[in-house]
Amino acid sequence: MASSQQTKASGNGVSNEAEQYDVVVIGAGVTGLYSLYCLRQLGFTVRVLDEASGVGGTWYWNRYPGCRFDSESYSYGFSFSEELLQEWDWKEHFSGQPENERYLNYVADKFDLKRDIQFNTRVSKAVYDEPKNRWHIETLDGRRYDAQFFITAVGLLSAGYIPDFKGIHSFQGKWTHTGRWPKEGMDLAGKRVGVIGTGATAVQLIPIIAQEVEHLTVFQRTANFCAPLRNGLIDDETQREIKANYPEIFKRCNETSGSFMHEFDPRSAMEVSPEERLEQYEKLWEEPGFKKWLSNFQDCMAPGEANEDYTEFVQNKIRERVNDPEVAEMLVPKDHTFGAKRVPCETGYYEAYNRDNVLLVDVRKAPIECITETGVKTANAEYEFDVIIYATGYDAVTGALLNIDIHGNSGQTLKEKFVDGPRTYMGIQSVGFPNLFTINAASVGNFVRAAEPLVEWTTECIRYIRDNEYTRISPTLEAEDAWVKHVNEDGEKTLRTKTDNWFIGANIPGKARALLTAPDSAPAMRAKRAAVAANGYEGFVLD
Ligand code: NAP
């Protein structure tokens, strides 16, 4: 394997020297950090490139007030080091962004990872050089890196999306997307603020900033089903219990479909009496986090009668919390059922609309026409603001990947290849792009629990190639075709494909409508990957 040395780059006229590595990884978030750790353990030379000035990925960029986990903190940490698990004290059951960023810095420092990370570096282009079997990687500021293996750990939700509103740059006040919240913060005290969007991000942000702004206007297009987070501090005794029980916590996460700590009740909601059903709904509603979503009767989360029954229960929970019945009805989703979209967890979200300084505007009825110098113009009114916050989501899963101009060996770019939706094998590799591992795209759920085994599979695959004197890996066309068919056909059976949302690219105008993640449970995906590896990387060509 190559050592990290400088050699003259060939090709497109850039005259500087390319740094040589075995593996280049894009992204210093959870997946990138762990990739670096594993690859280093295996003796590879690695360079991690990240646009940010520090580690953390999602937890670096999302500094908006209220940003926090909705997975239990202790289920979200890395599991690979017992020492780390015992040293780190999570302070809250659902930890906030500042603490999460501190945690990832602690990990990076403990394992001395930062020396192999190049910050403030945005990758613009990557070209596969077939004769040399090297990826040539270029950054916006003209630096060049060459590597045999190329890992994109760029995150599922990192390419922020702002709708193409007319006049967006004419606004004279301050504005930001929540995923690019300024590091120095935003002074919202006493300001007139407009928030566009009511997804999981806005739902965390709104109740916090409502307390400090002079006036807040929320532009809602689609109401969301939100569930109480019920966060709290972790006391000393609980801390001791958590630390003693990590193997059990991780075991439980590994057994559930989304790698969360919660597993469905195997009973059908419809096979128990209405009284028992309601009792279970009420009990779960009082529990913290995703329990009320993921520990319910199993059929509450599949299309059908049980899902509709639970939807009605949640609709009434929303109505109970909002004083003005008209506003309550605006906040009650009626165009999709509970769980069809990812359920945002909230603290005081609905009560925010009981405040005198908060106004909810329905932009489905009167869409936003343009942004003006002074604020937002809808079809029937104009609103003046000092600050506009775009909580308008992400070009999810493929967005950040395809923002990089990636050229494979077929003359096709990855963007061209994915024009009708992702074409991969297991979300990890794509025909025509040898030795490229798109490991952002393959997992969803409790992110760290899903990312750790995926990184281990990928880095073990790279070790296998080296130790067996192969040089490259790429899927077969048959395996890729079969995977795409599986994602599309089995995806159709899931709730996720039943409504417009980012999982199917429906939030981005012009994006192909296709399920962007695997339709399988996390244990099924791990088993599938393990079987593929055990069968000599079945479905891949090694040469
Ligand atoms: P999102 O769920 O995609 O929400 C975007 C919001 O912007 C939606 O309300 C959307 O309305 C609205 N919007 C988009 N274009 C619009 C337009 N032209 N006019 C008016 N409204 C418009 O994005 P997000 O809230 O950032 O959340 C994305 C994902 O990030 C979540 O599903 C979750 O997976 C993750 N997340 C996780 C956490 C956590 O773990 N704690 C926190 C925040 C986010 P429509 O619904 O009508 O499209």
Coordinates of C-alpha atoms and ligand atoms in Angstrom, one line a residue:
M1 CA 0.0 0.0 0.0
A2 CA 1.1 3.5 -0.6
S3 CA 2.5 5.6 2.1
S4 CA 1.4 9.2 2.6
Q5 CA 3.8 11.0 0.4
Q6 CA 3.6 13.7 -2.2
T7 CA 3.8 12.9 -5.9
K8 CA 3.2 15.1 -8.9
A9 CA -0.4 14.9 -10.0
S10 CA -1.2 14.0 -13.6
G11 CA -4.2 15.1 -15.5
N12 CA -6.1 18.3 -15.6
G13 CA -3.5 21.0 -15.5
V14 CA -3.5 21.6 -11.7
S15 CA 0.1 22.0 -11.0
N16 CA 0.3 21.3 -7.3
E17 CA 1.3 18.0 -5.8
A18 CA -1.2 15.3 -4.9
E19 CA -0.9 13.8 -1.5
Q20 CA -1.0 10.0 -1.7
Y21 CA -3.0 7.8 0.7
D22 CA -4.4 4.3 0.8
V23 CA -7.9 5.8 1.7
V24 CA -9.4 9.2 1.5
V25 CA -12.6 9.7 3.5
I26 CA -14.9 12.7 3.1
G27 CA -16.6 13.7 6.3
A28 CA -15.4 14.0 9.9
G29 CA -18.8 13.2 11.5
V30 CA -19.7 10.0 13.2
T31 CA -19.1 7.7 10.2
G32 CA -15.9 9.5 9.0
L33 CA -14.3 9.5 12.5
Y34 CA -15.0 5.8 13.0
S35 CA -13.8 5.0 9.5
L36 CA -10.5 6.7 10.3
Y37 CA -10.2 4.9 13.6
C38 CA -10.8 1.5 12.0
L39 CA -8.6 2.0 9.0
R40 CA -5.7 3.3 11.1
Q41 CA -6.0 0.2 13.3
L42 CA -5.7 -1.9 10.1
G43 CA -2.5 -0.1 9.1
F44 CA -3.8 2.0 6.2
T45 CA -2.8 5.6 5.5
V46 CA -5.8 7.8 5.6
R47 CA -6.8 11.4 5.1
V48 CA -10.2 12.7 6.2
L49 CA -11.4 15.8 4.4
D50 CA -14.1 18.0 5.9
E51 CA -15.5 21.4 4.9
A52 CA -16.1 22.2 8.6
S53 CA -13.5 23.7 10.9
G54 CA -14.0 20.9 13.4
V55 CA -15.3 17.4 13.9
G56 CA -18.9 16.5 14.3
G57 CA -20.7 16.5 10.9
T58 CA -24.4 17.0 11.7
W59 CA -23.4 18.0 15.3
Y60 CA -21.0 20.6 14.1
W61 CA -23.3 22.3 11.6
N62 CA -26.7 22.2 13.4
R63 CA -26.2 24.8 16.1
Y64 CA -29.7 26.1 16.1
P65 CA -31.3 26.6 19.5
G66 CA -33.0 23.4 20.7
C67 CA -31.0 21.0 18.6
R68 CA -30.7 17.7 20.4
F69 CA -30.8 13.9 20.0
D70 CA -34.1 12.2 19.9
S71 CA -32.4 8.9 20.5
E72 CA -31.4 8.2 24.1
S73 CA -27.9 9.7 24.5
Y74 CA -26.4 6.5 25.8
S75 CA -27.7 4.6 22.8
Y76 CA -26.1 7.0 20.5
G77 CA -22.4 6.9 21.6
F78 CA -19.7 4.8 20.0
S79 CA -19.5 1.3 21.4
F80 CA -16.0 0.2 20.3
S81 CA -14.2 1.4 23.4
E82 CA -15.1 0.3 26.9
E83 CA -12.8 2.9 28.3
L84 CA -14.6 5.6 26.3
L85 CA -18.0 4.3 27.5
Q86 CA -16.9 4.4 31.1
E87 CA -15.2 7.8 30.9
W88 CA -18.0 9.8 29.2
D89 CA -21.0 11.0 31.3
W90 CA -24.0 11.8 29.3
K91 CA -25.7 14.6 31.2
E92 CA -29.2 14.4 29.7
H93 CA -31.3 11.5 28.5
F94 CA -31.5 13.3 25.1
S95 CA -28.4 15.3 24.8
G96 CA -28.2 18.8 23.2
Q97 CA -25.9 19.9 20.3
P98 CA -23.2 21.6 22.4
E99 CA -22.7 18.5 24.4
N100 CA -22.8 16.2 21.4
E101 CA -20.2 18.3 19.6
R102 CA -18.1 18.1 22.8
Y103 CA -18.5 14.3 22.9
L104 CA -17.3 13.9 19.3
N105 CA -14.3 16.2 20.0
Y106 CA -13.5 14.1 23.1
V107 CA -13.5 11.0 20.9
A108 CA -11.4 12.6 18.3
D109 CA -8.9 13.8 20.9
K110 CA -8.8 10.6 22.9
F111 CA -7.9 8.5 19.8
D112 CA -5.7 11.3 18.3
L113 CA -7.8 11.4 15.2
K114 CA -7.5 15.1 14.3
R115 CA -3.9 14.7 13.0
D116 CA -5.3 12.9 10.0
I117 CA -8.1 15.3 9.3
Q118 CA -7.9 18.2 6.9
F119 CA -10.5 20.7 8.0
N120 CA -11.9 23.7 6.0
T121 CA -11.6 21.6 2.9
R122 CA -14.5 21.0 0.6
V123 CA -14.1 18.3 -2.0
S124 CA -15.4 19.4 -5.4
K125 CA -14.4 16.5 -7.7
A126 CA -13.2 12.9 -7.7
V127 CA -12.1 11.1 -10.8
Y128 CA -11.4 7.4 -11.0
D129 CA -8.2 6.7 -13.0
E130 CA -8.7 3.1 -14.3
P131 CA -5.1 2.3 -15.5
K132 CA -3.6 3.5 -12.2
N133 CA -6.6 2.2 -10.1
R134 CA -6.5 5.5 -8.1
W135 CA -9.1 8.0 -7.2
H136 CA -7.9 11.6 -7.9
I137 CA -9.7 13.9 -5.5
E138 CA -9.8 17.7 -5.8
T139 CA -10.9 20.3 -3.3
L140 CA -12.4 23.7 -4.0
D141 CA -9.2 25.5 -2.9
G142 CA -7.2 23.4 -5.5
R143 CA -5.6 20.8 -3.2
R144 CA -5.2 17.3 -4.6
Y145 CA -5.3 13.9 -3.0
D146 CA -4.9 10.4 -4.5
A147 CA -6.1 7.2 -3.0
Q148 CA -6.8 3.6 -3.9
F149 CA -10.0 3.6 -1.9
F150 CA -12.5 6.5 -1.5
I151 CA -15.1 6.6 1.2
T152 CA -17.9 9.2 1.3
A153 CA -19.1 9.6 4.8
V154 CA -20.9 12.8 3.9
G155 CA -24.1 12.3 6.0
L156 CA -27.7 11.6 5.2
L157 CA -29.0 15.0 6.0
S158 CA -26.1 17.5 5.3
A159 CA -27.0 19.1 2.0
G160 CA -29.3 21.9 3.2
Y161 CA -32.3 22.8 1.0
I162 CA -33.7 26.3 0.7
P163 CA -36.6 26.6 -1.8
D164 CA -35.8 28.7 -4.8
F165 CA -38.0 31.6 -3.6
K166 CA -38.0 34.7 -5.8
G167 CA -36.1 37.6 -4.2
I168 CA -34.4 35.5 -1.6
H169 CA -31.2 37.6 -1.8
S170 CA -33.0 40.9 -1.7
F171 CA -34.0 40.5 2.0
Q172 CA -32.2 43.2 4.0
G173 CA -32.3 41.5 7.4
K174 CA -30.4 38.4 8.5
W175 CA -31.2 34.9 7.3
T176 CA -29.9 31.4 7.6
H177 CA -30.7 27.8 7.0
T178 CA -30.8 25.9 10.3
G179 CA -28.1 23.5 9.1
R180 CA -25.7 26.5 8.7
W181 CA -26.5 28.2 11.9
P182 CA -23.7 30.8 12.5
K183 CA -21.0 29.6 14.9
E184 CA -21.2 32.9 16.7
G185 CA -24.9 32.5 17.2
M186 CA -27.8 34.7 16.1
D187 CA -29.1 37.5 18.3
L188 CA -32.9 37.0 18.2
A189 CA -33.8 38.8 21.4
G190 CA -36.5 41.4 20.7
K191 CA -36.5 40.7 17.0
R192 CA -39.3 39.9 14.5
V193 CA -38.5 36.5 13.2
G194 CA -40.0 34.3 10.5
V195 CA -39.5 30.5 10.5
I196 CA -40.3 28.7 7.2
G197 CA -40.9 24.9 7.7
T198 CA -42.4 22.8 10.5
G199 CA -40.2 19.6 10.3
A200 CA -38.2 18.0 13.1
T201 CA -35.8 20.9 13.1
A202 CA -38.4 23.7 13.3
V203 CA -40.2 21.7 16.0
Q204 CA -37.1 21.8 18.2
L205 CA -36.3 25.4 17.4
I206 CA -39.7 27.1 17.7
P207 CA -40.5 26.7 21.4
I208 CA -37.0 27.9 22.4
I209 CA -36.8 31.0 20.3
A210 CA -40.5 31.9 20.9
Q211 CA -39.4 32.8 24.4
E212 CA -36.9 35.4 23.4
V213 CA -38.1 37.0 20.1
E214 CA -40.5 39.9 20.0
H215 CA -42.7 38.1 17.5
L216 CA -42.5 34.8 15.7
T217 CA -44.3 33.9 12.5
V218 CA -44.2 30.2 11.5
F219 CA -45.0 29.4 7.9
Q220 CA -46.4 25.8 7.8
R221 CA -47.2 24.0 4.6
T222 CA -47.8 20.5 6.1
A223 CA -48.6 19.8 9.7
N224 CA -46.4 17.1 11.3
F225 CA -47.2 14.5 14.0
C226 CA -44.9 15.4 16.9
A227 CA -44.6 13.5 20.1
P228 CA -43.4 14.7 23.5
L229 CA -39.7 14.1 24.1
R230 CA -39.8 14.1 27.9
N231 CA -36.1 14.9 28.4
G232 CA -34.5 15.0 31.8
L233 CA -31.1 15.1 33.5
I234 CA -29.4 11.8 34.3
D235 CA -28.9 11.4 38.0
D236 CA -25.8 9.6 39.5
E237 CA -27.6 6.4 40.2
T238 CA -28.9 6.2 36.6
Q239 CA -25.5 7.1 35.3
R240 CA -24.0 4.1 37.2
E241 CA -26.8 1.8 35.9
I242 CA -26.2 3.0 32.3
K243 CA -22.5 2.4 32.5
A244 CA -23.0 -1.1 34.0
N245 CA -25.5 -1.9 31.3
Y246 CA -23.9 -0.8 28.0
P247 CA -23.7 -4.4 26.6
E248 CA -27.4 -4.9 27.3
I249 CA -28.3 -1.5 25.8
F250 CA -26.3 -2.1 22.6
K251 CA -27.6 -5.7 22.4
R252 CA -31.2 -4.4 22.5
C253 CA -30.5 -1.7 19.9
N254 CA -28.9 -4.3 17.6
E255 CA -32.0 -6.4 17.8
T256 CA -34.5 -3.7 16.7
S257 CA -35.4 -2.7 13.3
G258 CA -34.2 0.9 13.5
S259 CA -31.3 0.2 16.0
F260 CA -33.2 2.2 18.6
M261 CA -33.7 1.0 22.1
H262 CA -37.4 0.3 21.4
E263 CA -39.0 -2.7 19.9
F264 CA -42.6 -3.1 18.8
D265 CA -45.2 -5.0 20.8
P266 CA -45.7 -8.1 18.6
R267 CA -49.4 -8.0 19.2
S268 CA -51.9 -6.4 16.8
A269 CA -53.7 -3.3 18.1
M270 CA -56.8 -4.8 16.7
E271 CA -56.7 -8.1 18.5
V272 CA -57.0 -6.5 22.0
S273 CA -60.0 -4.7 23.4
P274 CA -60.5 -1.0 22.7
E275 CA -59.9 -0.3 26.5
E276 CA -56.6 -2.3 26.5
R277 CA -55.5 -0.6 23.3
L278 CA -56.2 2.9 24.7
E279 CA -54.5 2.0 28.0
Q280 CA -51.3 1.0 26.0
Y281 CA -51.5 4.2 23.9
E282 CA -51.8 6.4 27.1
K283 CA -49.0 4.6 28.9
L284 CA -46.6 4.9 26.0
W285 CA -47.5 8.6 25.5
E286 CA -46.2 9.3 29.0
E287 CA -42.8 7.6 28.2
P288 CA -39.8 9.5 26.9
G289 CA -38.5 9.5 23.3
F290 CA -39.6 7.2 20.5
K291 CA -41.3 4.6 22.7
K292 CA -44.7 6.0 21.7
W293 CA -43.7 5.4 18.1
L294 CA -41.5 2.3 18.2
S295 CA -42.8 0.3 21.1
N296 CA -46.4 0.3 20.1
F297 CA -48.5 -2.6 18.7
Q298 CA -46.5 -3.6 15.6
D299 CA -49.4 -2.9 13.2
C300 CA -49.7 0.7 14.4
M301 CA -46.7 1.4 12.1
A302 CA -47.9 -0.4 9.0
P303 CA -50.5 0.9 6.6
G304 CA -54.0 -0.1 7.8
E305 CA -56.6 0.0 10.5
A306 CA -54.3 0.0 13.5
N307 CA -52.2 2.9 12.1
E308 CA -55.4 4.9 11.5
D309 CA -56.6 4.2 15.0
Y310 CA -53.4 5.4 16.6
T311 CA -53.3 8.4 14.3
E312 CA -56.7 9.5 15.7
F313 CA -55.3 9.1 19.2
V314 CA -52.4 11.4 18.4
Q315 CA -54.6 13.9 16.6
N316 CA -56.6 14.3 19.8
K317 CA -53.4 14.7 21.9
I318 CA -52.5 17.6 19.7
R319 CA -55.9 19.2 20.0
E320 CA -55.7 19.0 23.8
R321 CA -52.6 21.1 24.0
V322 CA -53.6 24.1 21.8
N323 CA -56.0 26.7 23.2
D324 CA -57.3 28.1 20.0
P325 CA -59.4 25.4 18.2
E326 CA -58.7 26.9 14.8
V327 CA -54.9 26.9 15.4
A328 CA -55.2 23.4 16.8
E329 CA -56.9 22.2 13.6
M330 CA -54.1 23.7 11.5
L331 CA -51.6 21.8 13.6
V332 CA -53.4 18.4 13.3
P333 CA -52.1 16.5 10.2
K334 CA -54.9 15.1 8.1
D335 CA -53.1 14.3 4.8
H336 CA -51.0 11.5 6.2
T337 CA -51.0 9.0 9.1
F338 CA -48.8 8.8 12.2
G339 CA -45.4 7.4 11.4
A340 CA -45.6 7.9 7.6
K341 CA -43.0 10.7 8.2
R342 CA -40.3 10.6 10.7
V343 CA -41.9 11.7 14.0
P344 CA -40.3 14.8 15.5
C345 CA -39.9 14.8 19.3
E346 CA -40.7 18.0 20.9
T347 CA -40.7 19.9 24.2
G348 CA -43.4 22.6 24.4
Y349 CA -43.9 22.8 20.6
Y350 CA -47.7 22.9 20.7
E351 CA -47.8 25.2 23.7
A352 CA -45.7 27.7 21.7
Y353 CA -48.8 28.4 19.7
N354 CA -50.6 29.5 22.8
R355 CA -48.3 32.4 23.2
D356 CA -49.4 35.9 22.2
N357 CA -46.2 36.5 20.2
V358 CA -46.5 33.4 18.0
L359 CA -48.5 33.3 14.7
L360 CA -49.1 30.2 12.6
V361 CA -49.5 30.9 8.9
D362 CA -50.9 28.2 6.5
V363 CA -48.8 28.4 3.3
R364 CA -50.6 25.5 1.7
K365 CA -53.7 27.8 1.5
A366 CA -51.7 30.9 0.6
P367 CA -48.3 29.9 -0.7
I368 CA -45.2 32.0 -0.3
E369 CA -44.9 34.1 -3.5
C370 CA -41.5 35.7 -2.8
I371 CA -39.1 37.1 -0.3
T372 CA -39.0 40.9 -0.2
E373 CA -36.5 43.4 1.1
T374 CA -38.4 43.4 4.3
G375 CA -39.8 39.9 4.7
V376 CA -42.1 37.3 3.2
K377 CA -45.0 37.8 0.8
T378 CA -47.6 35.1 0.6
A379 CA -50.6 35.0 -1.8
N380 CA -52.7 37.0 0.6
A381 CA -50.4 39.0 3.0
E382 CA -47.0 40.5 3.6
Y383 CA -45.0 39.9 6.8
E384 CA -42.0 42.0 8.0
F385 CA -39.0 40.5 9.7
D386 CA -35.6 41.3 11.1
V387 CA -34.6 37.6 10.7
I388 CA -35.8 34.8 8.4
I389 CA -34.9 31.2 9.4
Y390 CA -35.2 28.5 6.7
A391 CA -36.0 25.2 8.5
T392 CA -36.7 23.8 5.1
G393 CA -34.8 20.5 5.3
Y394 CA -32.3 18.6 3.2
D395 CA -31.6 17.1 -0.1
A396 CA -31.4 13.9 1.8
V397 CA -29.1 10.9 1.4
T398 CA -27.9 11.5 -2.2
G399 CA -27.7 15.3 -2.0
A400 CA -24.3 15.8 -0.4
L401 CA -22.9 12.9 -2.4
L402 CA -24.0 14.2 -5.8
N403 CA -22.8 17.7 -5.0
I404 CA -19.4 16.2 -5.6
D405 CA -18.6 15.8 -9.3
I406 CA -17.7 12.0 -9.2
H407 CA -16.5 10.4 -12.4
G408 CA -16.3 6.6 -12.7
N409 CA -14.7 4.4 -15.3
S410 CA -17.7 4.3 -17.7
G411 CA -17.5 8.0 -18.7
Q412 CA -20.6 8.5 -16.5
T413 CA -20.8 10.7 -13.4
L414 CA -22.5 9.4 -10.3
K415 CA -25.0 12.3 -10.7
E416 CA -25.9 11.1 -14.2
K417 CA -26.2 7.5 -13.0
F418 CA -28.5 8.4 -10.1
V419 CA -30.8 10.6 -12.2
D420 CA -33.8 8.2 -11.7
G421 CA -32.8 7.4 -8.1
P422 CA -29.8 5.7 -6.4
R423 CA -28.4 2.7 -8.2
T424 CA -26.2 0.8 -5.8
Y425 CA -25.6 -2.6 -4.3
M426 CA -26.7 -2.5 -0.6
G427 CA -26.3 1.3 -0.7
I428 CA -22.5 0.8 -0.5
Q429 CA -21.1 0.5 -4.0
S430 CA -22.2 1.3 -7.5
V431 CA -21.2 -0.3 -10.8
G432 CA -18.6 1.8 -12.7
F433 CA -17.2 3.3 -9.5
P434 CA -14.7 0.8 -8.2
N435 CA -13.3 1.2 -4.7
L436 CA -15.8 3.9 -3.9
F437 CA -17.8 3.2 -0.8
T438 CA -20.8 5.5 -0.4
I439 CA -21.3 4.6 3.2
N440 CA -23.5 7.6 4.0
A441 CA -26.3 6.2 2.0
A442 CA -26.8 2.8 3.4
S443 CA -28.1 3.2 6.8
V444 CA -30.8 5.1 8.7
G445 CA -32.2 4.8 12.2
N446 CA -30.2 5.4 15.3
F447 CA -27.3 6.7 13.3
V448 CA -24.3 5.6 15.4
R449 CA -25.7 2.1 15.9
A450 CA -26.3 1.8 12.2
A451 CA -23.0 3.5 11.2
E452 CA -20.7 1.4 13.4
P453 CA -21.4 -2.0 11.8
L454 CA -21.4 -0.4 8.3
V455 CA -18.0 1.1 8.8
E456 CA -16.7 -2.2 10.2
W457 CA -18.0 -4.1 7.2
T458 CA -16.4 -1.5 4.8
T459 CA -13.0 -1.3 6.4
E460 CA -12.9 -5.1 6.8
C461 CA -13.7 -5.3 3.1
I462 CA -10.8 -3.0 2.3
R463 CA -8.5 -5.1 4.5
Y464 CA -9.7 -8.3 2.7
I465 CA -8.8 -6.8 -0.6
R466 CA -5.3 -5.9 0.6
D467 CA -4.6 -9.1 2.4
N468 CA -5.8 -11.3 -0.5
E469 CA -3.8 -9.3 -3.0
Y470 CA -6.8 -8.0 -4.9
T471 CA -6.7 -4.4 -6.0
R472 CA -10.3 -3.4 -6.5
I473 CA -13.9 -4.2 -5.8
S474 CA -17.1 -3.3 -7.7
P475 CA -20.6 -4.8 -7.7
T476 CA -21.9 -6.9 -10.5
L477 CA -24.6 -5.4 -12.6
E478 CA -26.9 -8.3 -11.7
A479 CA -26.4 -7.7 -7.9
E480 CA -27.0 -3.9 -8.4
D481 CA -30.2 -4.5 -10.5
A482 CA -31.5 -6.9 -8.0
W483 CA -30.9 -4.5 -5.1
V484 CA -32.6 -1.6 -6.9
K485 CA -35.6 -3.8 -7.7
H486 CA -35.7 -4.9 -4.0
V487 CA -35.6 -1.3 -2.7
N488 CA -38.3 -0.2 -5.1
E489 CA -40.6 -3.2 -4.7
D490 CA -40.2 -3.8 -0.9
G491 CA -40.1 0.0 -0.3
E492 CA -43.6 0.2 -1.7
K493 CA -44.8 -1.9 1.2
T494 CA -43.5 0.5 3.9
L495 CA -45.3 3.6 5.4
R496 CA -42.4 5.7 4.3
T497 CA -43.4 5.6 0.7
K498 CA -47.0 6.5 1.4
T499 CA -46.5 10.2 1.7
D500 CA -44.3 13.0 0.4
N501 CA -41.1 13.1 2.5
W502 CA -37.3 13.2 2.2
F503 CA -37.0 9.4 2.4
I504 CA -38.3 9.3 -1.2
G505 CA -36.8 12.6 -2.4
A506 CA -40.3 14.2 -2.6
N507 CA -39.2 17.3 -0.7
I508 CA -36.9 18.4 -3.5
P509 CA -38.5 19.8 -6.7
G510 CA -37.3 17.8 -9.7
K511 CA -35.7 15.0 -7.7
A512 CA -36.6 11.5 -8.8
R513 CA -39.1 9.8 -6.5
A514 CA -37.4 6.7 -5.2
L515 CA -36.7 5.3 -1.8
L516 CA -33.3 6.5 -0.8
T517 CA -32.6 4.1 2.0
A518 CA -32.9 0.3 2.3
P519 CA -36.4 -0.9 3.2
D520 CA -34.9 -3.6 5.4
S521 CA -34.5 -3.6 9.2
A522 CA -31.0 -3.0 10.6
P523 CA -30.6 -6.7 11.7
A524 CA -31.6 -7.8 8.2
M525 CA -29.1 -5.5 6.6
R526 CA -26.3 -6.6 8.9
A527 CA -27.1 -10.2 8.2
K528 CA -27.2 -9.6 4.5
R529 CA -23.8 -7.8 4.6
A530 CA -22.3 -10.6 6.7
A531 CA -23.5 -13.3 4.3
V532 CA -22.1 -11.4 1.4
A533 CA -18.7 -11.1 3.0
A534 CA -18.8 -14.8 4.2
N535 CA -19.4 -15.9 0.6
G536 CA -16.3 -14.1 -0.6
Y537 CA -18.1 -10.9 -1.3
E538 CA -20.9 -12.4 -3.3
G539 CA -22.4 -10.0 -5.8
F540 CA -19.1 -8.1 -6.1
V541 CA -16.2 -8.6 -8.6
L542 CA -12.8 -8.6 -7.0
D543 CA -9.8 -8.3 -9.2
Ligands
NAP1 P1 -37.9 18.4 6.9 O1 -38.5 17.4 7.8 O2 -37.7 18.1 5.5 O3 -38.9 19.7 7.0 C1 -38.7 20.8 6.1 C2 -39.9 21.7 6.3 O4 -39.8 22.8 5.4 C3 -41.3 21.0 6.1 O5 -42.2 21.5 7.0 C4 -41.6 21.5 4.7 O6 -42.9 21.5 4.4 C5 -41.0 22.9 4.7 N1 -40.9 23.4 3.4 C6 -40.0 23.0 2.4 N2 -40.1 23.7 1.3 C7 -41.1 24.6 1.5 C8 -41.7 25.7 0.8 N3 -41.4 25.9 -0.5 N4 -42.7 26.4 1.4 C9 -43.1 26.2 2.6 N5 -42.5 25.2 3.4 C10 -41.6 24.5 2.9 O7 -36.5 18.9 7.4 P2 -36.0 19.0 8.9 O8 -37.0 19.5 9.8 O9 -34.7 19.7 8.9 O10 -35.8 17.5 9.3 C11 -35.1 16.6 8.4 C12 -34.7 15.4 9.1 O11 -33.6 15.7 9.9 C13 -35.7 14.8 10.1 O12 -36.7 14.0 9.5 C14 -34.8 14.0 11.0 O13 -34.5 12.7 10.4 C15 -33.6 14.8 11.1 N6 -33.6 15.6 12.3 C16 -33.3 14.9 13.4 C17 -33.3 15.6 14.6 C18 -32.9 14.8 15.8 O14 -32.5 13.7 15.8 N7 -33.1 15.3 17.0 C19 -33.6 16.9 14.7 C20 -33.9 17.6 13.5 C21 -33.9 16.9 12.3 P3 -43.6 20.2 3.7 O15 -43.7 19.1 4.8 O16 -44.9 20.6 3.2 O17 -42.7 19.7 2.6

